[in-house]
CSV table of C-alpha atoms and ligand atoms in Angstrom, one decimal:
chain,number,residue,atom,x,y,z
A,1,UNK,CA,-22.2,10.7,-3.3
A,2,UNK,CA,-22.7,11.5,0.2
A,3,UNK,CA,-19.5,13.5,1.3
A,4,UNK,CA,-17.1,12.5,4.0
A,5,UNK,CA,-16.0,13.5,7.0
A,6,UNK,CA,-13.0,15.1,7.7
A,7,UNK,CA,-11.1,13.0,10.0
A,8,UNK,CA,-7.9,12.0,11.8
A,9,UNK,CA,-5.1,9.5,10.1
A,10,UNK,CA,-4.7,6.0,11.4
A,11,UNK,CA,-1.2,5.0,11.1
A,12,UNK,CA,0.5,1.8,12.7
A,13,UNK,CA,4.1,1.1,12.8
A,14,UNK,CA,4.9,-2.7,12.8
A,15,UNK,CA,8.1,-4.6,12.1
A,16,UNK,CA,9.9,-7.3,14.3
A,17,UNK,CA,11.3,-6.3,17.5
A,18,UNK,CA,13.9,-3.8,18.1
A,19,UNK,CA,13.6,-2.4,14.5
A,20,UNK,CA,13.1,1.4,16.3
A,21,UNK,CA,9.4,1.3,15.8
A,22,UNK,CA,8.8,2.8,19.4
A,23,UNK,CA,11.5,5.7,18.8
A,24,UNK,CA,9.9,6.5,15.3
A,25,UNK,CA,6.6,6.0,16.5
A,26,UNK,CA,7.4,9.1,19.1
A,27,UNK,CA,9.2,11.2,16.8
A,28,UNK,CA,6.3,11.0,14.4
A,29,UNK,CA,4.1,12.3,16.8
A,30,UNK,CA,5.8,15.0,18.2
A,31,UNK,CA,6.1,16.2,15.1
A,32,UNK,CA,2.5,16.0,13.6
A,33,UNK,CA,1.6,17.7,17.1
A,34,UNK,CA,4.6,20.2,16.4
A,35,UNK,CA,2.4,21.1,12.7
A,36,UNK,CA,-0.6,21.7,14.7
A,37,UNK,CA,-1.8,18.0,13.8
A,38,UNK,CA,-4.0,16.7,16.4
A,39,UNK,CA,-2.4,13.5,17.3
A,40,UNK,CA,-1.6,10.6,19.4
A,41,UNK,CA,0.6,7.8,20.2
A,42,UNK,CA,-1.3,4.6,21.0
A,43,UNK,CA,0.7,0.8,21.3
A,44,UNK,CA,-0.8,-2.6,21.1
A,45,UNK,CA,-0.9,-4.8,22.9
A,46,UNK,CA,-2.4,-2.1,25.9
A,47,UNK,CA,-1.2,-4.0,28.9
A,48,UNK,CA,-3.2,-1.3,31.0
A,49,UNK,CA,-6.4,-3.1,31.1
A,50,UNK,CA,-7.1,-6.2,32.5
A,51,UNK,CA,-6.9,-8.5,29.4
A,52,UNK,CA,-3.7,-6.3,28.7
A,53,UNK,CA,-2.6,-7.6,32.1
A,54,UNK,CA,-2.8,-11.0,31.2
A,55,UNK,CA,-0.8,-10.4,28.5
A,56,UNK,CA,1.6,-8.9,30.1
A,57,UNK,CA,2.3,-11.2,32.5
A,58,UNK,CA,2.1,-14.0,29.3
A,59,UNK,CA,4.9,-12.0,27.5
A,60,UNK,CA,7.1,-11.7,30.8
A,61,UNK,CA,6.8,-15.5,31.4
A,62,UNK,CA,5.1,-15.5,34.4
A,63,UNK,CA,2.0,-17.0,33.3
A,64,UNK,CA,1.7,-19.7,30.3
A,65,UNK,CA,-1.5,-19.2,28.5
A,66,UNK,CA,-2.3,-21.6,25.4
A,67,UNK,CA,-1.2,-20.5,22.3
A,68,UNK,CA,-4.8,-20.7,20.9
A,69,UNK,CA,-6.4,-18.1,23.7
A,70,UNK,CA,-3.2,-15.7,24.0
A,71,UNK,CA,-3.7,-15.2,20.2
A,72,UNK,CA,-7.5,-14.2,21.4
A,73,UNK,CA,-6.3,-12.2,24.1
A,74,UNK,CA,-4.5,-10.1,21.9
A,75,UNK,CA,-7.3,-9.8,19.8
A,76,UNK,CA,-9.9,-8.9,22.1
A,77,UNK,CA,-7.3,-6.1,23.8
A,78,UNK,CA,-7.3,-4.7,20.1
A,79,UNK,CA,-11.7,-5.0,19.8
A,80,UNK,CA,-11.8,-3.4,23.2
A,81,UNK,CA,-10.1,-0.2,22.2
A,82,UNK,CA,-11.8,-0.2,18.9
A,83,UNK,CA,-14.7,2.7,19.5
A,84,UNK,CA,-12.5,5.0,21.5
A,85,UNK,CA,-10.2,4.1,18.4
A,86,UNK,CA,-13.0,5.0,16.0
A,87,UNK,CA,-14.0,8.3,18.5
A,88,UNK,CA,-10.6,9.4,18.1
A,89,UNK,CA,-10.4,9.2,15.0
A,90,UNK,CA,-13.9,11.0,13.9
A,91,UNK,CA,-13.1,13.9,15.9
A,92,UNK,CA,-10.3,14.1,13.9
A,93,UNK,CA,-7.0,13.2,16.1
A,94,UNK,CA,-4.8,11.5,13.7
A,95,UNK,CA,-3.4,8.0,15.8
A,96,UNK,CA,0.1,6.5,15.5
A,97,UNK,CA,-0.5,3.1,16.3
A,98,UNK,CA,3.0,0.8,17.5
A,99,UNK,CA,1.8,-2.4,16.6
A,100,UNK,CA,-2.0,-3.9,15.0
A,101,UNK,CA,-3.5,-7.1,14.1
A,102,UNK,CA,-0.5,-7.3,11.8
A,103,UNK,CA,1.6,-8.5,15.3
A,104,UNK,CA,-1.3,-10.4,16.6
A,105,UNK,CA,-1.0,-12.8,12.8
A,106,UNK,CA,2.9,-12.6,12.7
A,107,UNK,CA,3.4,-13.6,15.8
A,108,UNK,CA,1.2,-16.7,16.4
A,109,UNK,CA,1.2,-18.1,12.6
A,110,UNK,CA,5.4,-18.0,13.3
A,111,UNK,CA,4.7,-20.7,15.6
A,112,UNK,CA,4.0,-23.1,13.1
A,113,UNK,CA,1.4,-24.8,15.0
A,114,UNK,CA,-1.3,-27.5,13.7
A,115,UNK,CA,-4.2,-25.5,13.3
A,116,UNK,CA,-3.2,-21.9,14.1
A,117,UNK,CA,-2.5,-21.1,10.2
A,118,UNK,CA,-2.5,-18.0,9.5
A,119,UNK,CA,-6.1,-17.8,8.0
A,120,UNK,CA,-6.9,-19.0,11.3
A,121,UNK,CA,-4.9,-16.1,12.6
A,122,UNK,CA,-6.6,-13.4,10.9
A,123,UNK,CA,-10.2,-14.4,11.7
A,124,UNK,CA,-10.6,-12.7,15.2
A,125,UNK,CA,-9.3,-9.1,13.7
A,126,UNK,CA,-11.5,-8.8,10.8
A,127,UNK,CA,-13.6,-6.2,11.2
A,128,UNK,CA,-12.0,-4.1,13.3
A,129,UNK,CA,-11.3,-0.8,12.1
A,130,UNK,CA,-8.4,-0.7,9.0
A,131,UNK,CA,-5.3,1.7,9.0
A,132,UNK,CA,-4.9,4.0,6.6
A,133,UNK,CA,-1.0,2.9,6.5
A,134,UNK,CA,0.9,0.5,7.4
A,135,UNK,CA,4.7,1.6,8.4
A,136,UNK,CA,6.5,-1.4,8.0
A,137,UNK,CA,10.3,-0.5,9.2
A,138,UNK,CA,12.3,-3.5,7.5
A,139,UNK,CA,15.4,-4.8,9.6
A,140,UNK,CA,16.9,-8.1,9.7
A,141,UNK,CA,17.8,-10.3,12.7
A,142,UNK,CA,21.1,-10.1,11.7
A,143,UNK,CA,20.9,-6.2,11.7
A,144,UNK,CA,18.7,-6.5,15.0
A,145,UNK,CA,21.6,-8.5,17.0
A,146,UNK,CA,23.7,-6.2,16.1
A,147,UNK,CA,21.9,-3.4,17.8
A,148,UNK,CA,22.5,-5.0,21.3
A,149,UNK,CA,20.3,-8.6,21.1
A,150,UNK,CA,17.0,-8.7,22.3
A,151,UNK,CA,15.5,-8.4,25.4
A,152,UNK,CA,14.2,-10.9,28.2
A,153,UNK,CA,10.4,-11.3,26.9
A,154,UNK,CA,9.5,-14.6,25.3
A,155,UNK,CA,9.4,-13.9,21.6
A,156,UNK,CA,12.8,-12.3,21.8
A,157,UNK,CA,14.9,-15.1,20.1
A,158,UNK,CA,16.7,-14.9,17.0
A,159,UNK,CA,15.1,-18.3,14.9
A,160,UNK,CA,11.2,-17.0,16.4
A,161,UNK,CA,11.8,-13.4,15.2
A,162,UNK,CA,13.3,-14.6,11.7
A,163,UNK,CA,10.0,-16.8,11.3
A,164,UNK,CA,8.0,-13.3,12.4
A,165,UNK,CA,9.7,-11.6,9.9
A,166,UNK,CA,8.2,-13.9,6.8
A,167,UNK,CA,4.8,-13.4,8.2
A,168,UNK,CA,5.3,-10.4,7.7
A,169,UNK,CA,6.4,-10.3,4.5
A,170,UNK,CA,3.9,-12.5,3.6
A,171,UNK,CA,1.3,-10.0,4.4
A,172,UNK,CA,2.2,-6.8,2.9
A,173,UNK,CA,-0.9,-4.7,1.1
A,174,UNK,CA,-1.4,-2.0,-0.9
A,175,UNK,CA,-1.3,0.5,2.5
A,176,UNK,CA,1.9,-0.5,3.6
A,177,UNK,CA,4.9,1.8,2.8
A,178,UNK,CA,8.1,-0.2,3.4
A,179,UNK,CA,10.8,1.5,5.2
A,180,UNK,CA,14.6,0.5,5.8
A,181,UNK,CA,15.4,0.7,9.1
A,182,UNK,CA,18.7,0.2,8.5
A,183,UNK,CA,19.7,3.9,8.0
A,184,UNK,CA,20.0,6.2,10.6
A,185,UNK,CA,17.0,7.5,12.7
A,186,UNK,CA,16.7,11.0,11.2
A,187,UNK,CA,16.8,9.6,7.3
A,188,UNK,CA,14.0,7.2,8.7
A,189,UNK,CA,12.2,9.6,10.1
A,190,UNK,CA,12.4,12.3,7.0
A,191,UNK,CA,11.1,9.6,4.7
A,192,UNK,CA,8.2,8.9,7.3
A,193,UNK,CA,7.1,12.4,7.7
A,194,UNK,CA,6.9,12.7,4.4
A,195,UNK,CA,4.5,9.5,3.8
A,196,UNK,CA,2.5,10.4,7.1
A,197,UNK,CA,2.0,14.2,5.5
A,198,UNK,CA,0.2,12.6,2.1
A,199,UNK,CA,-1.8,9.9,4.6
A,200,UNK,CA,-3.1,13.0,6.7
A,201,UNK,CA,-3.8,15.4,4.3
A,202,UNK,CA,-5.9,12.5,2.5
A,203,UNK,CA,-7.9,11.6,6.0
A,204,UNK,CA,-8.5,15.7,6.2
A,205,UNK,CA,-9.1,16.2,3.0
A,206,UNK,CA,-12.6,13.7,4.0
A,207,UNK,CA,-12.7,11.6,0.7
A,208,UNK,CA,-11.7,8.3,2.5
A,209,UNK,CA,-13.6,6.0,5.0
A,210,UNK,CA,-12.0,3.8,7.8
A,211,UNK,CA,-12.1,0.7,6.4
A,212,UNK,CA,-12.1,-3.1,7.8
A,213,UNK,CA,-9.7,-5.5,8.5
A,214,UNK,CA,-9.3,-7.3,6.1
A,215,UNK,CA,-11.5,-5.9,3.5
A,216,UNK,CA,-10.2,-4.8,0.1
A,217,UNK,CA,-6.0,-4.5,-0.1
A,218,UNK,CA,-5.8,-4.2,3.5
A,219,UNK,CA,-3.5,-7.7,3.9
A,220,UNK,CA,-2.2,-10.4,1.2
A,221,UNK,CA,-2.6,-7.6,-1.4
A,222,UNK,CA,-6.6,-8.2,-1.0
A,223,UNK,CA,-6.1,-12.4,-1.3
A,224,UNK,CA,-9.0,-14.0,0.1
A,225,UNK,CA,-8.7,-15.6,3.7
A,226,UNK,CA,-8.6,-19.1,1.7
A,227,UNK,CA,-5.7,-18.5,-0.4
A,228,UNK,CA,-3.5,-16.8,2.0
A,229,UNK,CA,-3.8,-19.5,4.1
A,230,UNK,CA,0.1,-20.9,5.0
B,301,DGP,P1,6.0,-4.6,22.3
B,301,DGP,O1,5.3,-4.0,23.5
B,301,DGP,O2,5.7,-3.8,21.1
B,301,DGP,O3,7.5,-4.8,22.6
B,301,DGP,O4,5.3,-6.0,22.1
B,301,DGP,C1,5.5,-7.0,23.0
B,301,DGP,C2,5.7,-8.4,22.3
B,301,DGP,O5,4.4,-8.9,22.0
B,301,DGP,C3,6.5,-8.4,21.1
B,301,DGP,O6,7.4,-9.5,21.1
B,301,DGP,C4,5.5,-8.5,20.0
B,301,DGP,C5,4.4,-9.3,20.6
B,301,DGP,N1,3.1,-9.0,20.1
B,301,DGP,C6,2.6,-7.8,19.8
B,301,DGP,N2,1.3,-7.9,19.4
B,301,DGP,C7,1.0,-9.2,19.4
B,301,DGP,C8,-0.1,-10.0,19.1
B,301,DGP,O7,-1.2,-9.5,18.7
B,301,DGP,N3,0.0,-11.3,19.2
B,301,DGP,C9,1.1,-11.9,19.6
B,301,DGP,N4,1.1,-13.3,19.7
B,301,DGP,N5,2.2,-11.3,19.9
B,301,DGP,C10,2.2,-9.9,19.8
């Protein structure tokens, strides 16, 4: 068998808003860098480029964009980072990703609207390049509110995020380590340096290919599109 490549980690962070993803994402980093791990903190969506501006100005409710082409805005912002992503990642800088395609599904299938299932959801991502872990820091809305409410954007409501939260669920694979983001940020961040150390050391280590979204037990423990549909 041909042998691989030593290369960087691909980790994302997801959960539902104000679960400390951003704070842990940072951490993470610094720390990996602190180790002499090459590494960097990327966040989707990337409202720097222009599809990322239209997003932006979506999520801030000054544009409405149908719910159908947002969902394929988001995707698209994800595609169009995808062989810088894969660049990086070769070279061997190890990315810390704050939110994936795992957002883009959880987020429009929580609508509930004819058509926009979540099979219907997944379809744009797949193919794009797979993480190697999926962080998932577990919080409820209860425990959210009670870190000061949510913010001004439009999917910061308390009913929409609980419905986020199932897609979520719903969706957990094989990569994902699930993480309690109830306890304090140091004994989150302990138990995630710890889980990023094993995913790095495998991705230097050269055994293990980027994969594809969502090949293999990458979403819906490896369920085919058909079955994890609703
Ligand atoms: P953040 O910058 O992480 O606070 O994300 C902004 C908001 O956008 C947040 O409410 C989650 C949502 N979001 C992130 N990614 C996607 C996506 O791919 N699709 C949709 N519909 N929403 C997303």
């Amino acid at each position: 068998m041909a042998q691989q490549q030593a290369r960087g980690a691909f980790i994302v962070f997801e959960g539902a808003d104000r679960a400390g993803k951003s704070t842990q994402c940072q951490m993470l980093v610094e720390h990996l860098q602190a180790q002499g791990v090459a590494a960097e903190l990327w966040r989707f969506p990337d409202r720097t480029t222009p599809i990322g501006k239209m997003i932006n100005s979506y999520l801030t409710s000054q544009s409405d964009i149908d719910d159908a082409a947002v969902h394929l805005l988001f995707s698209a912002n994800r595609w169009e980072k995808r062989e810088e992503l894969l660049r990086k990642l070769h070279e061997g800088t190890t990315l810390v990703v704050d939110r994936y395609a795992y957002s883009g599904v959880a987020f429009t299938a929580a609508k509930g609207l004819p058509g926009l299932d979540r099979a219907w959801c997944m379809a744009p991502d797949a193919g794009l390049p797979a993480p190697d872990a999926v962080f998932f820091l577990c919080l409820t809305v209860e425990q959210a509110a009670a870190r000061g409410g949510y913010g001004e954007e439009r999917y910061e409501k308390d009913e929409f995020q609980r419905k986020v939260l199932d897609q979520f669920h719903a969706m957990r694979g094989s990569s994902w380590r699930v993480v309690d983001a109830s306890q304090s940020i140091d004994a989150i961040q302990q138990q995630l340096r710890e889980q990023a150390a094993a995913v790095v050391a495998r991705c230097q280590r050269g055994t293990s290919p980027v994969g594809k979204l969502w090949e293999g037990a990458q979403a819906g423990a490896g369920a085919p599109l058909s079955e994890i549909n609703q």
